[in-house]
mmCIF file of C-alpha atoms in Angstrom:
data_model
loop_
_atom_site.group_PDB
_atom_site.id
_atom_site.type_symbol
_atom_site.label_atom_id
_atom_site.label_comp_id
_atom_site.label_asym_id
_atom_site.label_seq_id
_atom_site.Cartn_x
_atom_site.Cartn_y
_atom_site.Cartn_z
ATOM 1 C CA MET P 1 3.520 -10.895 -10.972
ATOM 2 C CA GLU P 2 2.859 -11.140 -7.506
ATOM 3 C CA ARG P 3 2.438 -7.765 -5.405
ATOM 4 C CA THR P 4 4.664 -7.542 -2.658
ATOM 5 C CA GLY P 5 3.560 -4.475 -1.119
ATOM 6 C CA PRO P 6 3.918 -3.333 2.474
ATOM 7 C CA LYS P 7 0.783 -5.470 3.664
ATOM 8 C CA LYS P 8 2.840 -8.650 2.825
ATOM 9 C CA ASN P 9 6.822 -8.280 2.597
ATOM 10 C CA ASN P 10 9.563 -5.731 3.038
ATOM 11 C CA PRO P 11 8.999 -2.931 0.347
ATOM 12 C CA TYR P 12 12.378 -3.166 -0.873
ATOM 13 C CA ASN P 13 12.267 -6.453 -2.144
ATOM 14 C CA SER P 14 10.490 -5.019 -5.054
ATOM 15 C CA LEU P 15 13.514 -2.751 -5.871
ATOM 16 C CA ARG P 16 14.027 -1.856 -9.828
ATOM 17 C CA MET P 17 14.740 0.873 -11.996
ATOM 18 C CA ILE P 18 12.200 2.642 -14.249
ATOM 19 C CA GLY P 19 13.820 5.601 -16.246
ATOM 20 C CA ASP P 20 15.851 7.749 -13.924
ATOM 21 C CA PHE P 21 14.128 6.580 -11.024
ATOM 22 C CA ILE P 22 14.415 3.809 -8.360
ATOM 23 C CA VAL P 23 10.970 2.161 -7.896
ATOM 24 C CA ARG P 24 9.783 0.479 -4.980
ATOM 25 C CA ASP P 25 6.450 -0.252 -3.108
ATOM 26 C CA ALA P 26 5.414 2.609 -1.095
ATOM 27 C CA MET P 27 5.506 2.697 2.537
ATOM 28 C CA ALA P 28 3.283 5.261 4.780
ATOM 29 C CA SER P 29 6.588 7.682 5.649
ATOM 30 C CA ASP P 30 7.029 8.036 1.924
ATOM 31 C CA PHE P 31 4.240 10.860 2.135
ATOM 32 C CA LYS P 32 5.889 12.906 4.793
ATOM 33 C CA SER P 33 9.023 12.772 2.522
ATOM 34 C CA LEU P 34 6.863 14.485 -0.370
ATOM 35 C CA GLY P 35 6.753 17.834 1.505
ATOM 36 C CA ASN P 36 4.115 20.281 0.042
ATOM 37 C CA ASP P 37 5.477 21.525 -3.175
ATOM 38 C CA LEU P 38 3.397 19.005 -5.143
ATOM 39 C CA ILE P 39 2.338 18.305 -8.448
ATOM 40 C CA GLN P 40 -1.210 16.467 -7.887
ATOM 41 C CA MET P 41 -2.501 14.082 -9.850
ATOM 42 C CA GLY P 42 -5.601 12.985 -7.995
ATOM 43 C CA VAL P 43 -8.179 14.954 -5.873
ATOM 44 C CA GLY P 44 -7.554 16.451 -2.539
ATOM 45 C CA ASP P 45 -4.402 16.539 -0.511
ATOM 46 C CA VAL P 46 -1.629 13.974 0.684
ATOM 47 C CA SER P 47 -3.636 13.011 3.826
ATOM 48 C CA ARG P 48 -6.100 11.889 1.535
ATOM 49 C CA TYR P 49 -3.764 9.081 0.457
ATOM 50 C CA ALA P 50 -1.462 8.862 3.704
ATOM 51 C CA ASP P 51 -4.417 8.355 6.034
ATOM 52 C CA ASN P 52 -5.878 5.331 3.456
ATOM 53 C CA PRO P 53 -4.458 2.084 4.225
ATOM 54 C CA PHE P 54 -6.034 0.774 0.693
ATOM 55 C CA ALA P 55 -3.995 3.653 -1.149
ATOM 56 C CA LEU P 56 -0.528 1.450 0.015
ATOM 57 C CA ILE P 57 -2.023 -2.036 -1.517
ATOM 58 C CA ASN P 58 -1.153 -0.976 -4.860
ATOM 59 C CA SER P 59 1.389 1.962 -4.929
ATOM 60 C CA PHE P 60 4.921 2.812 -5.473
ATOM 61 C CA CYS P 61 7.440 5.208 -4.640
ATOM 62 C CA PHE P 62 9.686 6.949 -6.868
ATOM 63 C CA ILE P 63 12.986 7.782 -5.716
ATOM 64 C CA TYR P 64 16.102 9.684 -7.761
ATOM 65 C CA ASP P 65 19.344 9.481 -5.922
ATOM 66 C CA THR P 66 18.210 9.335 -2.368
ATOM 67 C CA GLU P 67 15.361 11.622 -2.826
ATOM 68 C CA VAL P 68 11.684 10.554 -2.895
ATOM 69 C CA MET P 69 10.405 12.144 -6.018
ATOM 70 C CA GLY P 70 6.740 10.648 -6.119
ATOM 71 C CA ILE P 71 4.192 8.385 -4.988
ATOM 72 C CA GLY P 72 1.673 6.794 -7.287
ATOM 73 C CA GLY P 73 -0.684 3.856 -6.910
ATOM 74 C CA TYR P 74 -4.076 2.594 -7.562
ATOM 75 C CA ILE P 75 -7.280 1.949 -5.781
ATOM 76 C CA ILE P 76 -9.455 -1.058 -7.127
ATOM 77 C CA PHE P 77 -13.323 -0.084 -6.833
ATOM 78 C CA TRP P 78 -14.364 -3.614 -8.057
ATOM 79 C CA PRO P 79 -13.254 -6.304 -10.151
ATOM 80 C CA GLY P 80 -12.371 -4.565 -13.763
ATOM 81 C CA VAL P 81 -12.366 -0.850 -12.693
ATOM 82 C CA ALA P 82 -9.871 1.466 -10.774
ATOM 83 C CA GLU P 83 -8.421 4.534 -9.969
ATOM 84 C CA ALA P 84 -4.941 5.541 -10.901
ATOM 85 C CA TRP P 85 -3.386 8.752 -8.654
ATOM 86 C CA SER P 86 0.139 9.834 -8.136
ATOM 87 C CA LEU P 87 1.911 12.746 -6.525
ATOM 88 C CA TRP P 88 4.858 14.347 -7.466
ATOM 89 C CA LYS P 89 7.276 17.053 -6.443
ATOM 90 C CA LYS P 90 7.216 19.849 -8.871
ATOM 91 C CA LYS P 91 11.048 19.524 -9.265
ATOM 92 C CA ALA P 92 10.399 15.843 -10.683
ATOM 93 C CA GLY P 93 8.164 17.382 -13.490
ATOM 94 C CA GLU P 94 10.900 20.008 -14.193
ATOM 95 C CA LYS P 95 13.942 17.655 -14.411
ATOM 96 C CA HIS P 96 12.458 14.171 -15.115
ATOM 97 C CA LYS P 97 9.153 14.390 -16.937
ATOM 98 C CA LYS P 98 10.216 11.423 -19.533
ATOM 99 C CA SER P 99 10.924 9.023 -16.629
ATOM 100 C CA MET P 100 7.946 9.950 -15.187
ATOM 101 C CA ILE P 101 5.547 9.364 -17.870
ATOM 102 C CA LYS P 102 7.788 6.099 -18.799
ATOM 103 C CA ALA P 103 7.255 4.851 -15.154
ATOM 104 C CA ALA P 104 3.414 5.561 -15.318
ATOM 105 C CA ARG P 105 2.962 3.960 -18.520
ATOM 106 C CA THR P 106 4.961 1.057 -17.228
ATOM 107 C CA LEU P 107 2.964 0.574 -14.353
ATOM 108 C CA ASN P 108 -0.107 1.551 -15.622
ATOM 109 C CA GLU P 109 0.347 -1.514 -18.116
ATOM 110 C CA GLU P 110 1.507 -4.123 -15.681
ATOM 111 C CA PHE P 111 -1.426 -3.228 -13.186
ATOM 112 C CA ILE P 112 -3.996 -3.368 -15.854
ATOM 113 C CA ASN P 113 -2.661 -6.337 -17.295
ATOM 114 C CA GLU P 114 -2.527 -8.364 -13.814
ATOM 115 C CA TYR P 115 -5.930 -7.276 -12.536
ATOM 116 C CA LYS P 116 -7.503 -7.381 -15.890
ATOM 117 C CA ILE P 117 -8.622 -3.760 -15.685
ATOM 118 C CA TRP P 118 -11.181 -2.348 -18.372
ATOM 119 C CA ARG P 119 -11.381 1.035 -16.875
ATOM 120 C CA LEU P 120 -8.744 2.947 -15.359
ATOM 121 C CA GLN P 121 -9.745 6.405 -14.293
ATOM 122 C CA ALA P 122 -7.810 9.391 -12.965
ATOM 123 C CA MET P 123 -8.825 12.796 -11.447
ATOM 124 C CA CYS P 124 -7.004 16.263 -11.429
ATOM 125 C CA PRO P 125 -8.138 19.831 -10.464
ATOM 126 C CA ALA P 126 -9.503 21.271 -13.479
ATOM 127 C CA ASN P 127 -7.688 24.340 -13.252
ATOM 128 C CA ILE P 128 -4.214 22.567 -14.240
ATOM 129 C CA SER P 129 -3.438 22.396 -18.040
ATOM 130 C CA ASN P 130 -2.969 18.270 -18.333
ATOM 131 C CA ASN P 131 -1.551 16.690 -20.931
ATOM 132 C CA TRP P 132 -0.222 14.187 -18.358
ATOM 133 C CA PHE P 133 -3.204 12.130 -19.079
ATOM 134 C CA GLU P 134 -3.315 12.395 -22.554
ATOM 135 C CA HIS P 135 0.607 11.222 -22.715
ATOM 136 C CA MET P 136 -0.607 8.256 -20.529
ATOM 137 C CA GLY P 137 -3.530 7.150 -23.143
ATOM 138 C CA PHE P 138 -6.638 8.773 -21.290
ATOM 139 C CA GLU P 139 -9.451 10.846 -22.502
ATOM 140 C CA LYS P 140 -11.254 13.621 -20.551
ATOM 141 C CA GLU P 141 -15.033 12.423 -19.838
ATOM 142 C CA CYS P 142 -16.019 15.064 -17.841
ATOM 143 C CA THR P 143 -15.633 17.741 -15.373
ATOM 144 C CA PHE P 144 -17.057 17.415 -11.777
ATOM 145 C CA ARG P 145 -18.107 20.925 -10.321
ATOM 146 C CA CYS P 146 -16.746 21.809 -7.039
ATOM 147 C CA PHE P 147 -15.768 18.069 -6.610
ATOM 148 C CA SER P 148 -12.310 18.562 -4.334
ATOM 149 C CA GLN P 149 -11.863 18.972 -0.715
ATOM 150 C CA ILE P 150 -11.779 22.541 -1.195
ATOM 151 C CA GLY P 151 -14.483 23.002 -3.632
ATOM 152 C CA LEU P 152 -12.521 22.976 -6.951
ATOM 153 C CA ASP P 153 -13.871 21.746 -10.084
ATOM 154 C CA THR P 154 -12.302 18.370 -11.101
ATOM 155 C CA ASP P 155 -11.483 16.557 -14.371
ATOM 156 C CA MET P 156 -12.373 13.047 -14.814
ATOM 157 C CA TYR P 157 -9.860 11.207 -17.282
ATOM 158 C CA CYS P 158 -10.639 7.527 -18.429
ATOM 159 C CA LYS P 159 -8.755 4.744 -20.077
ATOM 160 C CA ILE P 160 -10.894 1.729 -21.646
ATOM 161 C CA ILE P 161 -8.915 -1.251 -22.450
ATOM 162 C CA GLU P 162 -11.425 -3.302 -24.215
ATOM 163 C CA ARG P 163 -9.386 -6.671 -24.088
ATOM 164 C CA HIS P 164 -10.459 -7.019 -20.860
ATOM 165 C CA LEU P 165 -13.860 -6.021 -20.997
ATOM 166 C CA PRO P 166 -16.625 -8.650 -19.870
ATOM 167 C CA VAL P 167 -18.599 -10.314 -22.857
ATOM 168 C CA ARG P 168 -21.918 -8.465 -22.716
ATOM 169 C CA ASN P 169 -25.158 -10.176 -23.479
#
């Protein structure tokens, strides 16, 4: 599946439905639409992603009705290893949790298969009860002390996809 993305084409070319959400490639302006009342599934504030041109390469916007409810995506560190991130409005978690999980699972699998990812990791503040990642098939790997932009401890989760692991000698 070829990524269209804002870097190549019109993001509206990628429109599709997953659960309750219209999903399309994200644009920089979508970050402003989120506001500040967020469930953060990543480290740092929204500007970490909005100011990072690489964050838009493999990123998606989740729309319910006409409102941006979330943005998520992937940053590839090197072939086979990437980090997933997402930012959701709190009301999305209250009203659309099943659709959030369905969308994340669907996009994770597509991304993993397209890029032959063998390690997909994700981070979140350690003070959050986070069974979100377990629903995605991630396992908690470790806690980084004082790792966030504001000094919070941060949990690292990862998912190993053995079918994509390179053959080791």
